[in-house]
Amino acid sequence: MIPPPLGLYVHIPWCLRKCPYCDFNSHAVSGEVPEAEYVDALLADLDVQAPRVAGRAVETVFIGGGTPSLFSGAAIGRLLEGIAARLDLTDAAEITLEANPGTAEAARFADYRAAGVNRLSIGVQSLDDQRLRALGRVHDAAEARQAVGWARAAGFDNLNLDLMYGLPGQDLQAALADLDAVLALAPEHLSWYQLTLEPNTLFHARPPALPDGDTVGDIMEAGLALLAGAGFRQYEISAHARPGRAARHNRNYWTFGDYLGIGAGAHGKLSAPDGRVRRYSRPRHPRDYLAAPAASGSERILSANELPLEFLMNALRLHSGVPATLFRERTGLSLAVIETPLAQARARGLLEDDPAVLRPTALGRRFLDDLLLLFEVGE
């Protein structure tokens, strides 16, 4: 089996304050962030993992969190130098770093760019100060705009902004005004997604008053029209990009590509030459990871029964779908193993009636969970 494209995910778990809606593996910092020790741990982790992908080119690096912009430019530079020394990083690799406006500094952004970061993802979430306070964010709208200005001044010409809708007390007019304000910042990419109440978060335990389903539907419909009119193409459920600016790292996830994962709680997925697909994770707590960075949090080989759903729950998020031939390339399985649910999905109008492409219809995108349910099988 030809190995799929390969990326690297790096998790930096600290943030200034845990947001009430966040279910990511993030930890509010108390005192100084141990950036030197953590970079040492990340590279030690990579020393163990790199031999598993010897000879394979790494096309993308994504440094996420948490708040990676808590780390200095020097620390990120040492990390990227260590990655390049251990992996075959392509010259045209997309290297993304997530940043929080509350930790933004002009000099720090310039240092990130000089270190080799070529794509910045800024967690704006809203440009309405009232909504930002309701979300528990540590920045205000002015700081978010300032962060974008600093990113541009540092030479970043590939910028993603995160924006949420369906926020506490938000109506259609407020949501569209927020979207308009973010579009005025002229990002190349926009992650526009609905606030959801996830288990094990403060908002799940004490839910705020959110817009009703009809209002959220109206926001989505009007917002999609606004984005399309501004020249953005929706290529995934919550991802919108100007031509040529789709996130390569995320597209690799959605097309069932491979990726190494380093850092506290990081996940990875690797395909073996014999077709087996292995998922693994690292210890979640930073303390445990620093003590034993190469320890395995979990590791398992996906069964033949699991592979179709694992593939499709990623691929069917893409509006353009994927070539039907990619199913065999990524799973090692014949498309015949899902012939019955494919026929059912097409009969129900959830999947395009095109044997060459696996692509959800507009109805299938709207009811993606129902579409994926057709492909669930028992062990």
Coordinates of C-alpha atoms in Angstrom, one line a residue:
M1 CA 0.0 0.0 0.0
I2 CA 1.4 3.4 -1.0
P3 CA 1.7 5.5 2.2
P4 CA -0.5 8.6 2.4
P5 CA 0.8 12.1 2.9
L6 CA 2.4 12.7 6.3
G7 CA 2.0 15.6 8.7
L8 CA 3.2 16.4 12.3
Y9 CA 0.9 17.7 15.1
V10 CA 2.6 19.4 18.1
H11 CA 0.5 20.0 21.2
I12 CA 1.4 22.8 23.7
P13 CA -1.1 22.4 26.5
W14 CA -0.9 25.6 28.5
C15 CA -3.2 28.7 28.3
L16 CA -3.7 31.8 30.4
R17 CA -7.1 30.7 31.5
K18 CA -9.4 27.8 30.7
C19 CA -12.4 29.0 28.6
P20 CA -15.8 27.7 29.9
Y21 CA -16.6 26.1 26.5
C22 CA -13.2 24.4 25.9
D23 CA -12.9 20.6 26.0
F24 CA -9.4 20.5 24.6
N25 CA -6.5 19.2 26.6
S26 CA -5.5 22.6 28.0
H27 CA -4.3 23.7 31.4
A28 CA -4.3 27.2 32.9
V29 CA -0.7 28.2 33.5
S30 CA 0.4 29.0 37.1
G31 CA 3.8 30.7 37.1
E32 CA 6.3 30.4 34.3
V33 CA 5.7 28.1 31.4
P34 CA 8.5 25.5 31.3
E35 CA 9.1 26.1 27.6
A36 CA 12.8 24.9 27.6
E37 CA 11.9 21.6 29.4
Y38 CA 8.9 21.1 27.2
V39 CA 10.8 21.6 24.0
D40 CA 13.3 19.0 25.3
A41 CA 10.4 16.6 25.9
L42 CA 8.9 17.2 22.5
L43 CA 12.2 16.4 20.8
A44 CA 12.8 13.4 22.9
D45 CA 9.3 12.2 21.9
L46 CA 10.2 12.8 18.3
D47 CA 13.4 10.8 18.6
V48 CA 11.3 7.8 19.4
Q49 CA 8.7 8.3 16.7
A50 CA 10.9 9.5 13.8
P51 CA 12.3 6.0 12.9
R52 CA 8.7 4.9 12.2
V53 CA 8.5 7.3 9.3
A54 CA 12.0 7.1 8.0
G55 CA 12.2 8.0 4.4
R56 CA 8.8 9.7 4.3
A57 CA 8.5 13.4 3.6
V58 CA 6.6 15.6 6.1
E59 CA 4.5 18.1 4.3
T60 CA 2.8 20.0 7.2
V61 CA 3.4 20.9 10.8
F62 CA 0.7 22.2 13.1
I63 CA 1.5 23.6 16.5
G64 CA -1.7 23.7 18.5
G65 CA -2.9 24.0 22.0
G66 CA -3.7 25.4 24.5
T67 CA -2.0 28.6 23.5
P68 CA 1.3 28.0 21.6
S69 CA 1.9 31.8 21.5
L70 CA 2.7 31.6 25.2
F71 CA 6.1 30.2 24.0
S72 CA 8.8 32.6 22.9
G73 CA 10.1 32.8 19.4
A74 CA 13.4 31.3 20.5
A75 CA 11.6 28.2 21.9
I76 CA 9.5 27.8 18.7
G77 CA 12.7 28.3 16.7
R78 CA 14.5 25.6 18.6
L79 CA 11.5 23.3 18.2
L80 CA 11.4 23.7 14.5
E81 CA 15.1 23.3 14.1
G82 CA 14.9 20.0 16.1
I83 CA 12.0 18.8 13.9
A84 CA 13.9 19.6 10.7
A85 CA 16.9 17.7 12.1
R86 CA 14.8 14.6 12.8
L87 CA 12.3 14.5 9.9
D88 CA 12.4 15.0 6.2
L89 CA 10.6 18.3 6.2
T90 CA 9.8 19.4 2.7
D91 CA 11.0 22.9 1.5
A92 CA 7.4 23.9 0.8
A93 CA 6.0 22.6 4.2
E94 CA 3.0 24.4 5.6
I95 CA 3.9 25.3 9.2
T96 CA 1.0 26.7 11.3
L97 CA 1.1 28.1 14.8
E98 CA -2.0 28.9 16.8
A99 CA -2.0 32.2 18.6
N100 CA -4.3 33.9 21.1
P101 CA -4.7 37.7 20.9
G102 CA -4.3 37.9 24.7
T103 CA -0.7 36.7 24.3
A104 CA 0.2 38.5 21.1
E105 CA 3.3 40.7 20.8
A106 CA 4.7 42.3 17.6
A107 CA 8.2 41.1 18.3
R108 CA 7.0 37.6 19.1
F109 CA 5.1 37.3 15.9
A110 CA 8.2 38.5 14.0
D111 CA 10.3 35.9 15.8
Y112 CA 7.8 33.2 14.8
R113 CA 8.0 34.2 11.2
A114 CA 11.8 34.3 11.3
A115 CA 11.8 30.8 12.9
G116 CA 10.0 29.3 9.9
V117 CA 6.3 29.5 10.8
N118 CA 4.5 30.5 7.6
R119 CA 0.9 30.3 8.6
L120 CA -0.7 31.8 11.7
S121 CA -4.1 30.8 13.2
I122 CA -5.5 33.5 15.5
G123 CA -8.3 32.6 17.9
V124 CA -10.4 35.7 17.6
Q125 CA -13.8 34.0 18.3
S126 CA -15.7 37.3 18.3
L127 CA -15.1 41.0 17.7
D128 CA -17.9 41.9 20.1
D129 CA -16.6 42.7 23.6
Q130 CA -19.8 41.6 25.2
R131 CA -19.6 38.2 23.6
L132 CA -15.9 37.8 24.4
R133 CA -16.7 38.4 28.1
A134 CA -19.5 35.8 27.9
L135 CA -17.0 33.4 26.4
G136 CA -14.5 34.0 29.1
R137 CA -11.8 35.2 26.7
V138 CA -8.8 37.0 28.0
H139 CA -8.7 39.5 25.1
D140 CA -11.0 42.2 23.7
A141 CA -11.8 43.2 20.2
A142 CA -9.2 45.9 20.0
E143 CA -6.5 43.4 21.0
A144 CA -7.7 40.9 18.4
R145 CA -7.5 43.6 15.6
Q146 CA -4.0 44.6 16.9
A147 CA -2.9 40.9 16.8
V148 CA -3.9 40.7 13.1
G149 CA -2.0 43.9 12.4
W150 CA 1.1 42.6 14.1
A151 CA 0.8 39.3 12.1
R152 CA 0.7 41.3 8.8
A153 CA 3.6 43.5 9.9
A154 CA 5.6 40.4 10.7
G155 CA 5.2 39.2 7.1
F156 CA 2.4 36.6 7.5
D157 CA 0.5 36.3 4.2
N158 CA -1.4 33.2 5.2
L159 CA -3.7 33.9 8.1
N160 CA -6.6 31.9 9.6
L161 CA -9.0 33.5 12.0
D162 CA -11.3 31.5 14.3
L163 CA -14.8 32.9 14.7
M164 CA -17.8 31.4 16.6
Y165 CA -21.5 31.9 16.1
G166 CA -24.5 30.9 18.1
L167 CA -23.1 32.7 21.1
P168 CA -24.9 33.6 24.4
G169 CA -27.5 36.3 23.6
Q170 CA -26.5 36.5 20.0
D171 CA -29.2 37.2 17.4
L172 CA -29.0 37.1 13.6
Q173 CA -28.0 40.8 13.2
A174 CA -25.2 40.5 15.9
A175 CA -23.8 37.3 14.3
L176 CA -23.7 38.8 10.8
A177 CA -22.1 42.0 12.2
D178 CA -19.4 39.9 13.9
L179 CA -18.8 38.0 10.6
D180 CA -18.6 41.3 8.7
A181 CA -16.1 42.7 11.1
V182 CA -13.8 39.7 10.8
L183 CA -14.1 39.7 7.0
A184 CA -12.9 43.4 7.1
L185 CA -9.6 42.0 8.5
A186 CA -9.1 40.2 5.2
P187 CA -7.9 36.8 6.3
E188 CA -7.0 34.2 3.8
H189 CA -8.8 31.5 5.7
L190 CA -11.7 31.5 8.2
S191 CA -12.8 28.8 10.6
W192 CA -16.4 29.8 11.3
Y193 CA -18.1 27.4 13.6
Q194 CA -21.1 27.1 16.0
L195 CA -20.6 27.2 19.8
T196 CA -21.5 23.8 21.2
L197 CA -21.8 22.7 24.8
E198 CA -19.3 19.9 25.2
P199 CA -19.2 17.5 28.2
N200 CA -16.7 18.2 31.0
T201 CA -16.8 22.0 30.4
L202 CA -18.2 24.7 32.6
F203 CA -20.8 25.7 30.0
H204 CA -22.0 22.1 29.9
A205 CA -22.5 22.1 33.7
R206 CA -24.0 25.6 33.7
P207 CA -25.4 26.2 30.3
P208 CA -25.7 29.9 29.1
A209 CA -28.8 31.0 27.2
L210 CA -28.0 30.3 23.6
P211 CA -30.0 31.2 20.4
D212 CA -32.7 28.7 19.4
G213 CA -32.3 26.3 16.5
D214 CA -34.2 28.5 14.1
T215 CA -32.0 31.5 14.8
V216 CA -28.8 29.4 14.5
G217 CA -30.2 28.1 11.1
D218 CA -30.8 31.6 9.9
I219 CA -27.3 32.7 11.0
M220 CA -25.8 29.8 9.1
E221 CA -27.7 30.4 5.9
A222 CA -27.1 34.1 5.9
G223 CA -23.5 33.7 6.9
L224 CA -22.7 31.2 4.2
A225 CA -24.1 33.6 1.6
L226 CA -22.0 36.5 3.1
L227 CA -18.9 34.4 3.0
A228 CA -19.5 33.3 -0.6
G229 CA -20.1 36.9 -1.6
A230 CA -16.8 37.8 -0.1
G231 CA -14.9 35.3 -2.2
F232 CA -14.6 32.5 0.3
R233 CA -15.2 28.9 -0.7
Q234 CA -16.6 26.5 1.9
Y235 CA -14.6 23.4 1.5
E236 CA -15.4 21.7 4.8
I237 CA -18.2 22.0 7.4
S238 CA -16.6 24.9 9.2
A239 CA -13.6 25.8 6.9
H240 CA -13.7 28.6 4.4
A241 CA -10.8 29.8 2.3
R242 CA -9.9 32.1 -0.5
P243 CA -8.7 30.2 -3.7
G244 CA -5.5 28.2 -3.0
R245 CA -5.6 28.9 0.8
A246 CA -7.3 25.7 2.1
A247 CA -5.5 24.4 5.2
R248 CA -3.2 21.6 3.9
H249 CA -2.7 20.1 7.4
N250 CA -6.4 19.8 8.0
R251 CA -7.1 18.5 4.5
N252 CA -4.7 15.7 5.3
Y253 CA -6.8 14.8 8.4
W254 CA -10.0 14.8 6.3
T255 CA -8.5 12.6 3.5
F256 CA -7.4 10.1 6.1
G257 CA -3.7 10.9 5.7
D258 CA -1.0 10.1 8.3
Y259 CA 0.3 12.3 11.1
L260 CA 2.7 12.0 13.9
G261 CA 1.5 13.5 17.2
I262 CA 3.9 14.8 19.9
G263 CA 3.1 16.6 23.1
A264 CA 0.8 16.1 26.1
G265 CA -2.3 14.3 25.0
A266 CA -1.4 14.5 21.3
H267 CA -2.9 11.9 18.9
G268 CA -1.2 10.3 15.9
K269 CA -2.3 8.0 13.1
L270 CA 0.2 5.9 11.0
S271 CA -0.3 3.5 8.1
A272 CA 2.0 0.4 7.9
P273 CA 3.2 -1.1 4.6
D274 CA 1.0 -4.1 5.2
G275 CA -2.1 -1.8 5.3
R276 CA -2.7 -1.8 9.1
V277 CA -3.7 1.6 10.5
R278 CA -2.5 2.5 14.0
R279 CA -3.9 5.2 16.2
Y280 CA -2.0 6.3 19.3
S281 CA -1.8 9.0 21.9
R282 CA 0.6 10.5 24.4
P283 CA -0.1 11.0 28.2
R284 CA -2.6 13.9 28.7
H285 CA -1.3 15.7 31.7
P286 CA 1.8 18.0 31.1
R287 CA 3.3 16.7 34.3
D288 CA 3.1 13.1 33.2
Y289 CA 4.4 14.0 29.7
L290 CA 7.4 15.9 31.0
A291 CA 8.3 12.9 33.2
A292 CA 8.0 10.4 30.3
P293 CA 7.5 12.1 26.9
A294 CA 7.8 8.9 24.9
A295 CA 5.3 6.9 27.0
S296 CA 2.2 5.7 25.2
G297 CA -1.1 7.0 26.5
S298 CA -2.9 4.5 24.3
E299 CA -2.3 2.6 21.1
R300 CA -4.3 0.3 18.9
I301 CA -4.7 -1.1 15.4
L302 CA -8.0 -0.3 13.7
S303 CA -9.9 -3.4 12.8
A304 CA -11.2 -3.9 9.2
N305 CA -14.7 -3.2 10.6
E306 CA -13.7 0.2 11.9
L307 CA -11.8 1.4 8.9
P308 CA -14.8 2.4 6.6
L309 CA -16.4 4.6 9.2
E310 CA -13.0 6.1 10.3
F311 CA -12.3 7.0 6.7
L312 CA -15.8 8.3 5.9
M313 CA -16.3 10.4 9.1
N314 CA -13.3 12.5 7.8
A315 CA -13.8 12.4 4.1
L316 CA -17.5 13.2 4.1
R317 CA -16.8 16.5 5.9
L318 CA -15.3 17.8 2.6
H319 CA -17.8 19.5 0.4
S320 CA -16.1 18.2 -2.7
G321 CA -15.9 14.7 -1.3
V322 CA -13.0 12.4 -2.3
P323 CA -12.4 10.1 -5.3
A324 CA -13.9 6.7 -4.7
T325 CA -10.5 5.2 -5.4
L326 CA -9.1 6.9 -2.3
F327 CA -11.1 4.5 -0.1
R328 CA -8.9 1.5 -1.2
E329 CA -5.7 3.6 -1.1
R330 CA -6.2 4.7 2.5
T331 CA -7.9 1.6 4.0
G332 CA -6.6 -1.2 1.9
L333 CA -10.2 -2.4 1.5
S334 CA -12.4 -2.8 -1.6
L335 CA -15.3 -0.4 -2.0
A336 CA -17.5 -3.5 -2.2
V337 CA -17.3 -3.9 1.6
I338 CA -19.6 -0.8 1.9
E339 CA -21.6 -1.4 -1.2
T340 CA -24.9 -1.8 0.7
P341 CA -24.7 1.3 2.9
L342 CA -23.5 3.3 -0.1
A343 CA -26.6 2.3 -2.0
Q344 CA -28.8 3.1 1.0
A345 CA -27.2 6.6 1.3
R346 CA -27.7 7.4 -2.4
A347 CA -31.3 6.1 -2.3
R348 CA -32.0 8.5 0.7
G349 CA -30.5 11.4 -1.1
L350 CA -27.6 11.8 1.3
L351 CA -24.8 10.9 -1.1
E352 CA -24.3 12.0 -4.7
D353 CA -25.2 9.4 -7.2
D354 CA -21.7 9.3 -8.8
P355 CA -19.7 6.0 -8.5
A356 CA -16.4 7.9 -9.1
V357 CA -16.8 10.2 -6.1
L358 CA -17.8 9.8 -2.4
R359 CA -19.5 13.2 -1.9
P360 CA -22.4 14.1 0.4
T361 CA -25.3 16.0 -1.0
A362 CA -26.5 19.2 0.6
L363 CA -29.0 17.1 2.5
G364 CA -26.1 14.7 3.5
R365 CA -24.0 17.6 4.8
R366 CA -27.0 18.9 6.8
F367 CA -27.6 15.4 8.3
L368 CA -24.0 14.1 8.3
D369 CA -24.5 12.1 11.5
D370 CA -27.4 10.2 9.9
L371 CA -25.3 9.6 6.8
L372 CA -22.4 8.2 8.9
L373 CA -24.7 6.0 11.0
L374 CA -25.4 3.9 7.8
F375 CA -21.7 2.8 7.9
E376 CA -21.5 1.8 11.5
V377 CA -21.0 -2.0 12.0
G378 CA -20.4 -4.1 15.0
E379 CA -17.2 -6.0 15.7

